[in-house]
């Protein structure tokens, strides 16, 4: 294998590793913020014994809490959607960035809709399924845009270096 091909292959593998690593960090942050939303709202509405559990024996993540039985239904609904809502400012900040980072907003929203499906399951079932489908679509679309953005950047960089090396 010649040096140019090795260098190009190394560039693409490096980008792939970077995307996978940063996506993992973004998704882990999304889980933490999502569960923090439940924790924060649970605290505000008077729930007790609140505990965020990350990766139990079955690799599930959730927020355990004991809420008063006389709590109004609207407070329970607020608690259910608090994880989804807590992510929105984070996603908006990512979307307002000028570079490829804005595509991470779609990944964050998509993953958040996926993990919120179990919370939304307390509403009619159609909302849970819609959350899953919307989340998967946003996640895949965001990853496609992100990878496309990186590939365009690499191709532009490669054409610039070819242009300058010919001079």
JSON list of C-alpha atoms in Angstrom, two decimals:
[
{"chain": "A", "resi": 1, "resn": "UNK", "atom": "CA", "xyz": [0.00, 0.00, 0.00]},
{"chain": "A", "resi": 2, "resn": "UNK", "atom": "CA", "xyz": [1.46, 3.37, -0.97]},
{"chain": "A", "resi": 3, "resn": "UNK", "atom": "CA", "xyz": [1.92, 6.24, 1.47]},
{"chain": "A", "resi": 4, "resn": "UNK", "atom": "CA", "xyz": [-0.81, 8.42, -0.04]},
{"chain": "A", "resi": 5, "resn": "UNK", "atom": "CA", "xyz": [-3.42, 5.68, 0.29]},
{"chain": "A", "resi": 6, "resn": "UNK", "atom": "CA", "xyz": [-2.31, 4.89, 3.85]},
{"chain": "A", "resi": 7, "resn": "UNK", "atom": "CA", "xyz": [-2.55, 8.56, 4.81]},
{"chain": "A", "resi": 8, "resn": "UNK", "atom": "CA", "xyz": [-6.01, 8.87, 3.26]},
{"chain": "A", "resi": 9, "resn": "UNK", "atom": "CA", "xyz": [-7.22, 5.69, 4.94]},
{"chain": "A", "resi": 10, "resn": "UNK", "atom": "CA", "xyz": [-5.82, 6.92, 8.26]},
{"chain": "A", "resi": 11, "resn": "UNK", "atom": "CA", "xyz": [-7.71, 10.21, 7.80]},
{"chain": "A", "resi": 12, "resn": "UNK", "atom": "CA", "xyz": [-11.05, 8.47, 7.22]},
{"chain": "A", "resi": 13, "resn": "UNK", "atom": "CA", "xyz": [-10.53, 6.04, 10.12]},
{"chain": "A", "resi": 14, "resn": "UNK", "atom": "CA", "xyz": [-9.57, 8.95, 12.40]},
{"chain": "A", "resi": 15, "resn": "UNK", "atom": "CA", "xyz": [-12.74, 10.81, 11.46]},
{"chain": "A", "resi": 16, "resn": "UNK", "atom": "CA", "xyz": [-14.83, 7.70, 12.08]},
{"chain": "A", "resi": 17, "resn": "UNK", "atom": "CA", "xyz": [-13.27, 7.17, 15.52]},
{"chain": "A", "resi": 18, "resn": "UNK", "atom": "CA", "xyz": [-13.77, 10.85, 16.35]},
{"chain": "A", "resi": 19, "resn": "UNK", "atom": "CA", "xyz": [-17.45, 10.75, 15.33]},
{"chain": "A", "resi": 20, "resn": "UNK", "atom": "CA", "xyz": [-18.08, 7.56, 17.31]},
{"chain": "A", "resi": 21, "resn": "UNK", "atom": "CA", "xyz": [-16.29, 8.90, 20.40]},
{"chain": "A", "resi": 22, "resn": "UNK", "atom": "CA", "xyz": [-17.94, 12.30, 20.36]},
{"chain": "A", "resi": 23, "resn": "UNK", "atom": "CA", "xyz": [-21.36, 10.77, 19.66]},
{"chain": "A", "resi": 24, "resn": "UNK", "atom": "CA", "xyz": [-20.91, 8.50, 22.68]},
{"chain": "A", "resi": 25, "resn": "UNK", "atom": "CA", "xyz": [-20.03, 11.51, 24.83]},
{"chain": "A", "resi": 26, "resn": "UNK", "atom": "CA", "xyz": [-23.05, 13.44, 23.53]},
{"chain": "A", "resi": 27, "resn": "UNK", "atom": "CA", "xyz": [-25.38, 10.48, 24.15]},
{"chain": "A", "resi": 28, "resn": "UNK", "atom": "CA", "xyz": [-24.01, 9.90, 27.67]},
{"chain": "A", "resi": 29, "resn": "UNK", "atom": "CA", "xyz": [-24.50, 13.61, 28.40]},
{"chain": "A", "resi": 30, "resn": "UNK", "atom": "CA", "xyz": [-28.04, 13.37, 27.07]},
{"chain": "A", "resi": 31, "resn": "UNK", "atom": "CA", "xyz": [-28.83, 10.52, 29.47]},
{"chain": "A", "resi": 32, "resn": "UNK", "atom": "CA", "xyz": [-27.38, 12.46, 32.42]},
{"chain": "A", "resi": 33, "resn": "UNK", "atom": "CA", "xyz": [-29.33, 15.62, 31.57]},
{"chain": "A", "resi": 34, "resn": "UNK", "atom": "CA", "xyz": [-32.52, 13.63, 30.92]},
{"chain": "A", "resi": 35, "resn": "UNK", "atom": "CA", "xyz": [-32.41, 11.93, 34.31]},
{"chain": "A", "resi": 36, "resn": "UNK", "atom": "CA", "xyz": [-31.39, 15.22, 35.94]},
{"chain": "A", "resi": 37, "resn": "UNK", "atom": "CA", "xyz": [-34.63, 16.69, 34.60]},
{"chain": "A", "resi": 38, "resn": "UNK", "atom": "CA", "xyz": [-36.65, 14.04, 36.42]},
{"chain": "A", "resi": 39, "resn": "UNK", "atom": "CA", "xyz": [-34.54, 14.58, 39.55]},
{"chain": "A", "resi": 40, "resn": "UNK", "atom": "CA", "xyz": [-34.95, 18.37, 39.50]},
{"chain": "A", "resi": 41, "resn": "UNK", "atom": "CA", "xyz": [-38.71, 18.35, 38.87]},
{"chain": "A", "resi": 42, "resn": "UNK", "atom": "CA", "xyz": [-39.20, 15.53, 41.41]},
{"chain": "A", "resi": 43, "resn": "UNK", "atom": "CA", "xyz": [-37.45, 17.65, 44.00]},
{"chain": "A", "resi": 44, "resn": "UNK", "atom": "CA", "xyz": [-39.58, 20.70, 43.13]},
{"chain": "A", "resi": 45, "resn": "UNK", "atom": "CA", "xyz": [-42.90, 18.88, 43.41]},
{"chain": "A", "resi": 46, "resn": "UNK", "atom": "CA", "xyz": [-42.09, 17.28, 46.76]},
{"chain": "A", "resi": 47, "resn": "UNK", "atom": "CA", "xyz": [-40.95, 13.77, 45.90]},
{"chain": "A", "resi": 48, "resn": "UNK", "atom": "CA", "xyz": [-38.59, 12.06, 48.35]},
{"chain": "A", "resi": 49, "resn": "UNK", "atom": "CA", "xyz": [-35.89, 9.38, 48.30]},
{"chain": "A", "resi": 50, "resn": "UNK", "atom": "CA", "xyz": [-34.83, 10.54, 44.83]},
{"chain": "A", "resi": 51, "resn": "UNK", "atom": "CA", "xyz": [-32.01, 8.56, 43.31]},
{"chain": "A", "resi": 52, "resn": "UNK", "atom": "CA", "xyz": [-30.63, 8.48, 39.77]},
{"chain": "A", "resi": 53, "resn": "UNK", "atom": "CA", "xyz": [-29.56, 4.96, 38.82]},
{"chain": "A", "resi": 54, "resn": "UNK", "atom": "CA", "xyz": [-27.07, 4.69, 35.97]},
{"chain": "A", "resi": 55, "resn": "UNK", "atom": "CA", "xyz": [-26.71, 1.22, 34.49]},
{"chain": "A", "resi": 56, "resn": "UNK", "atom": "CA", "xyz": [-28.21, -1.17, 36.98]},
{"chain": "A", "resi": 57, "resn": "UNK", "atom": "CA", "xyz": [-27.76, -4.97, 36.69]},
{"chain": "A", "resi": 58, "resn": "UNK", "atom": "CA", "xyz": [-29.86, -5.00, 33.49]},
{"chain": "A", "resi": 59, "resn": "UNK", "atom": "CA", "xyz": [-28.08, -1.93, 32.05]},
{"chain": "A", "resi": 60, "resn": "UNK", "atom": "CA", "xyz": [-31.10, 0.31, 32.56]},
{"chain": "A", "resi": 61, "resn": "UNK", "atom": "CA", "xyz": [-30.89, 3.93, 33.62]},
{"chain": "A", "resi": 62, "resn": "UNK", "atom": "CA", "xyz": [-33.73, 5.57, 35.51]},
{"chain": "A", "resi": 63, "resn": "UNK", "atom": "CA", "xyz": [-34.67, 7.91, 38.34]},
{"chain": "A", "resi": 64, "resn": "UNK", "atom": "CA", "xyz": [-36.20, 6.33, 41.44]},
{"chain": "A", "resi": 65, "resn": "UNK", "atom": "CA", "xyz": [-38.42, 8.57, 43.52]},
{"chain": "A", "resi": 66, "resn": "UNK", "atom": "CA", "xyz": [-41.29, 8.42, 45.96]},
{"chain": "A", "resi": 67, "resn": "UNK", "atom": "CA", "xyz": [-43.93, 11.05, 45.33]},
{"chain": "A", "resi": 68, "resn": "UNK", "atom": "CA", "xyz": [-46.90, 11.96, 47.54]},
{"chain": "A", "resi": 69, "resn": "UNK", "atom": "CA", "xyz": [-50.07, 10.07, 46.61]},
{"chain": "A", "resi": 70, "resn": "UNK", "atom": "CA", "xyz": [-52.17, 13.24, 46.73]},
{"chain": "A", "resi": 71, "resn": "UNK", "atom": "CA", "xyz": [-50.10, 14.89, 44.00]},
{"chain": "A", "resi": 72, "resn": "UNK", "atom": "CA", "xyz": [-52.16, 16.38, 41.19]},
{"chain": "A", "resi": 73, "resn": "UNK", "atom": "CA", "xyz": [-52.20, 14.52, 37.87]},
{"chain": "A", "resi": 74, "resn": "UNK", "atom": "CA", "xyz": [-50.66, 17.52, 36.07]},
{"chain": "A", "resi": 75, "resn": "UNK", "atom": "CA", "xyz": [-47.62, 17.25, 38.36]},
{"chain": "A", "resi": 76, "resn": "UNK", "atom": "CA", "xyz": [-47.14, 13.61, 37.42]},
{"chain": "A", "resi": 77, "resn": "UNK", "atom": "CA", "xyz": [-47.40, 14.53, 33.75]},
{"chain": "A", "resi": 78, "resn": "UNK", "atom": "CA", "xyz": [-44.85, 17.30, 34.28]},
{"chain": "A", "resi": 79, "resn": "UNK", "atom": "CA", "xyz": [-42.56, 14.77, 35.92]},
{"chain": "A", "resi": 80, "resn": "UNK", "atom": "CA", "xyz": [-42.92, 12.39, 32.96]},
{"chain": "A", "resi": 81, "resn": "UNK", "atom": "CA", "xyz": [-41.97, 14.99, 30.34]},
{"chain": "A", "resi": 82, "resn": "UNK", "atom": "CA", "xyz": [-39.32, 16.74, 32.44]},
{"chain": "A", "resi": 83, "resn": "UNK", "atom": "CA", "xyz": [-36.53, 14.55, 31.08]},
{"chain": "A", "resi": 84, "resn": "UNK", "atom": "CA", "xyz": [-37.48, 15.41, 27.52]},
{"chain": "A", "resi": 85, "resn": "UNK", "atom": "CA", "xyz": [-37.83, 19.11, 28.31]},
{"chain": "A", "resi": 86, "resn": "UNK", "atom": "CA", "xyz": [-34.55, 19.37, 30.24]},
{"chain": "A", "resi": 87, "resn": "UNK", "atom": "CA", "xyz": [-32.58, 18.53, 27.08]},
{"chain": "A", "resi": 88, "resn": "UNK", "atom": "CA", "xyz": [-34.08, 21.23, 24.89]},
{"chain": "A", "resi": 89, "resn": "UNK", "atom": "CA", "xyz": [-31.77, 24.13, 25.94]},
{"chain": "A", "resi": 90, "resn": "UNK", "atom": "CA", "xyz": [-28.72, 21.88, 25.41]},
{"chain": "A", "resi": 91, "resn": "UNK", "atom": "CA", "xyz": [-29.96, 20.93, 21.92]},
{"chain": "A", "resi": 92, "resn": "UNK", "atom": "CA", "xyz": [-30.69, 24.57, 21.04]},
{"chain": "A", "resi": 93, "resn": "UNK", "atom": "CA", "xyz": [-27.16, 25.60, 22.07]},
{"chain": "A", "resi": 94, "resn": "UNK", "atom": "CA", "xyz": [-25.71, 22.86, 19.85]},
{"chain": "A", "resi": 95, "resn": "UNK", "atom": "CA", "xyz": [-27.96, 23.85, 16.95]},
{"chain": "A", "resi": 96, "resn": "UNK", "atom": "CA", "xyz": [-26.85, 27.51, 17.16]},
{"chain": "A", "resi": 97, "resn": "UNK", "atom": "CA", "xyz": [-23.21, 26.53, 16.60]},
{"chain": "A", "resi": 98, "resn": "UNK", "atom": "CA", "xyz": [-21.92, 27.38, 13.18]},
{"chain": "A", "resi": 99, "resn": "UNK", "atom": "CA", "xyz": [-20.04, 24.22, 12.23]},
{"chain": "A", "resi": 100, "resn": "UNK", "atom": "CA", "xyz": [-20.74, 20.54, 12.12]},
{"chain": "A", "resi": 101, "resn": "UNK", "atom": "CA", "xyz": [-21.64, 20.66, 15.84]},
{"chain": "A", "resi": 102, "resn": "UNK", "atom": "CA", "xyz": [-25.16, 21.78, 14.96]},
{"chain": "A", "resi": 103, "resn": "UNK", "atom": "CA", "xyz": [-25.89, 18.27, 13.66]},
{"chain": "A", "resi": 104, "resn": "UNK", "atom": "CA", "xyz": [-25.26, 16.92, 17.14]},
{"chain": "A", "resi": 105, "resn": "UNK", "atom": "CA", "xyz": [-28.45, 18.77, 18.14]},
{"chain": "A", "resi": 106, "resn": "UNK", "atom": "CA", "xyz": [-30.44, 16.38, 15.96]},
{"chain": "A", "resi": 107, "resn": "UNK", "atom": "CA", "xyz": [-28.63, 13.41, 17.51]},
{"chain": "A", "resi": 108, "resn": "UNK", "atom": "CA", "xyz": [-29.33, 14.71, 21.02]},
{"chain": "A", "resi": 109, "resn": "UNK", "atom": "CA", "xyz": [-33.01, 15.31, 20.27]},
{"chain": "A", "resi": 110, "resn": "UNK", "atom": "CA", "xyz": [-33.35, 11.95, 18.53]},
{"chain": "A", "resi": 111, "resn": "UNK", "atom": "CA", "xyz": [-31.78, 9.99, 21.34]},
{"chain": "A", "resi": 112, "resn": "UNK", "atom": "CA", "xyz": [-33.77, 11.96, 23.89]},
{"chain": "A", "resi": 113, "resn": "UNK", "atom": "CA", "xyz": [-37.04, 11.10, 22.13]},
{"chain": "A", "resi": 114, "resn": "UNK", "atom": "CA", "xyz": [-36.01, 7.43, 22.12]},
{"chain": "A", "resi": 115, "resn": "UNK", "atom": "CA", "xyz": [-35.24, 7.33, 25.85]},
{"chain": "A", "resi": 116, "resn": "UNK", "atom": "CA", "xyz": [-38.34, 9.42, 26.59]},
{"chain": "A", "resi": 117, "resn": "UNK", "atom": "CA", "xyz": [-40.59, 6.82, 24.98]},
{"chain": "A", "resi": 118, "resn": "UNK", "atom": "CA", "xyz": [-40.83, 4.93, 28.27]},
{"chain": "A", "resi": 119, "resn": "UNK", "atom": "CA", "xyz": [-41.78, 8.16, 30.10]},
{"chain": "A", "resi": 120, "resn": "UNK", "atom": "CA", "xyz": [-44.30, 9.06, 27.42]},
{"chain": "A", "resi": 121, "resn": "UNK", "atom": "CA", "xyz": [-45.76, 5.54, 27.66]},
{"chain": "A", "resi": 122, "resn": "UNK", "atom": "CA", "xyz": [-47.76, 6.91, 30.59]},
{"chain": "A", "resi": 123, "resn": "UNK", "atom": "CA", "xyz": [-49.76, 8.85, 27.99]},
{"chain": "A", "resi": 124, "resn": "UNK", "atom": "CA", "xyz": [-51.73, 7.05, 25.25]},
{"chain": "A", "resi": 125, "resn": "UNK", "atom": "CA", "xyz": [-49.55, 4.42, 23.54]},
{"chain": "A", "resi": 126, "resn": "UNK", "atom": "CA", "xyz": [-49.48, 6.30, 20.24]},
{"chain": "A", "resi": 127, "resn": "UNK", "atom": "CA", "xyz": [-47.30, 8.97, 21.87]},
{"chain": "A", "resi": 128, "resn": "UNK", "atom": "CA", "xyz": [-44.71, 6.41, 22.92]},
{"chain": "A", "resi": 129, "resn": "UNK", "atom": "CA", "xyz": [-44.51, 4.91, 19.43]},
{"chain": "A", "resi": 130, "resn": "UNK", "atom": "CA", "xyz": [-44.37, 8.36, 17.86]},
{"chain": "A", "resi": 131, "resn": "UNK", "atom": "CA", "xyz": [-41.54, 9.28, 20.20]},
{"chain": "A", "resi": 132, "resn": "UNK", "atom": "CA", "xyz": [-39.58, 6.17, 19.18]},
{"chain": "A", "resi": 133, "resn": "UNK", "atom": "CA", "xyz": [-40.09, 6.71, 15.45]},
{"chain": "A", "resi": 134, "resn": "UNK", "atom": "CA", "xyz": [-39.36, 10.44, 15.61]},
{"chain": "A", "resi": 135, "resn": "UNK", "atom": "CA", "xyz": [-36.29, 9.81, 17.75]},
{"chain": "A", "resi": 136, "resn": "UNK", "atom": "CA", "xyz": [-34.88, 7.15, 15.42]},
{"chain": "A", "resi": 137, "resn": "UNK", "atom": "CA", "xyz": [-35.49, 9.37, 12.38]},
{"chain": "A", "resi": 138, "resn": "UNK", "atom": "CA", "xyz": [-33.79, 12.39, 13.99]},
{"chain": "A", "resi": 139, "resn": "UNK", "atom": "CA", "xyz": [-30.87, 10.27, 15.20]},
{"chain": "A", "resi": 140, "resn": "UNK", "atom": "CA", "xyz": [-30.24, 8.69, 11.78]},
{"chain": "A", "resi": 141, "resn": "UNK", "atom": "CA", "xyz": [-30.73, 12.00, 9.94]},
{"chain": "A", "resi": 142, "resn": "UNK", "atom": "CA", "xyz": [-28.36, 13.81, 12.32]},
{"chain": "A", "resi": 143, "resn": "UNK", "atom": "CA", "xyz": [-25.68, 11.13, 11.93]},
{"chain": "A", "resi": 144, "resn": "UNK", "atom": "CA", "xyz": [-26.03, 11.27, 8.13]},
{"chain": "A", "resi": 145, "resn": "UNK", "atom": "CA", "xyz": [-25.63, 15.05, 8.10]},
{"chain": "A", "resi": 146, "resn": "UNK", "atom": "CA", "xyz": [-22.70, 14.86, 10.50]},
{"chain": "A", "resi": 147, "resn": "UNK", "atom": "CA", "xyz": [-20.84, 12.25, 8.47]},
{"chain": "A", "resi": 148, "resn": "UNK", "atom": "CA", "xyz": [-21.61, 14.10, 5.22]},
{"chain": "A", "resi": 149, "resn": "UNK", "atom": "CA", "xyz": [-20.26, 17.32, 6.73]},
{"chain": "A", "resi": 150, "resn": "UNK", "atom": "CA", "xyz": [-17.03, 15.62, 7.78]},
{"chain": "A", "resi": 151, "resn": "UNK", "atom": "CA", "xyz": [-16.57, 14.00, 4.38]},
{"chain": "A", "resi": 152, "resn": "UNK", "atom": "CA", "xyz": [-17.08, 17.34, 2.61]},
{"chain": "A", "resi": 153, "resn": "UNK", "atom": "CA", "xyz": [-14.50, 18.88, 4.92]},
{"chain": "A", "resi": 154, "resn": "UNK", "atom": "CA", "xyz": [-12.01, 16.11, 4.18]},
{"chain": "A", "resi": 155, "resn": "UNK", "atom": "CA", "xyz": [-12.60, 16.30, 0.44]},
{"chain": "A", "resi": 156, "resn": "UNK", "atom": "CA", "xyz": [-12.21, 20.10, 0.46]},
{"chain": "A", "resi": 157, "resn": "UNK", "atom": "CA", "xyz": [-9.00, 19.79, 2.45]},
{"chain": "A", "resi": 158, "resn": "UNK", "atom": "CA", "xyz": [-7.71, 17.13, 0.07]},
{"chain": "A", "resi": 159, "resn": "UNK", "atom": "CA", "xyz": [-8.51, 19.21, -3.03]},
{"chain": "A", "resi": 160, "resn": "UNK", "atom": "CA", "xyz": [-6.81, 22.24, -1.47]},
{"chain": "A", "resi": 161, "resn": "UNK", "atom": "CA", "xyz": [-3.66, 20.28, -0.71]},
{"chain": "A", "resi": 162, "resn": "UNK", "atom": "CA", "xyz": [-3.67, 18.84, -4.25]},
{"chain": "A", "resi": 163, "resn": "UNK", "atom": "CA", "xyz": [-4.10, 22.35, -5.68]},
{"chain": "A", "resi": 164, "resn": "UNK", "atom": "CA", "xyz": [-1.21, 23.76, -3.66]},
{"chain": "A", "resi": 165, "resn": "UNK", "atom": "CA", "xyz": [1.07, 20.77, -4.25]},
{"chain": "A", "resi": 166, "resn": "UNK", "atom": "CA", "xyz": [0.80, 21.25, -8.04]},
{"chain": "A", "resi": 167, "resn": "UNK", "atom": "CA", "xyz": [2.17, 24.80, -7.84]}
]
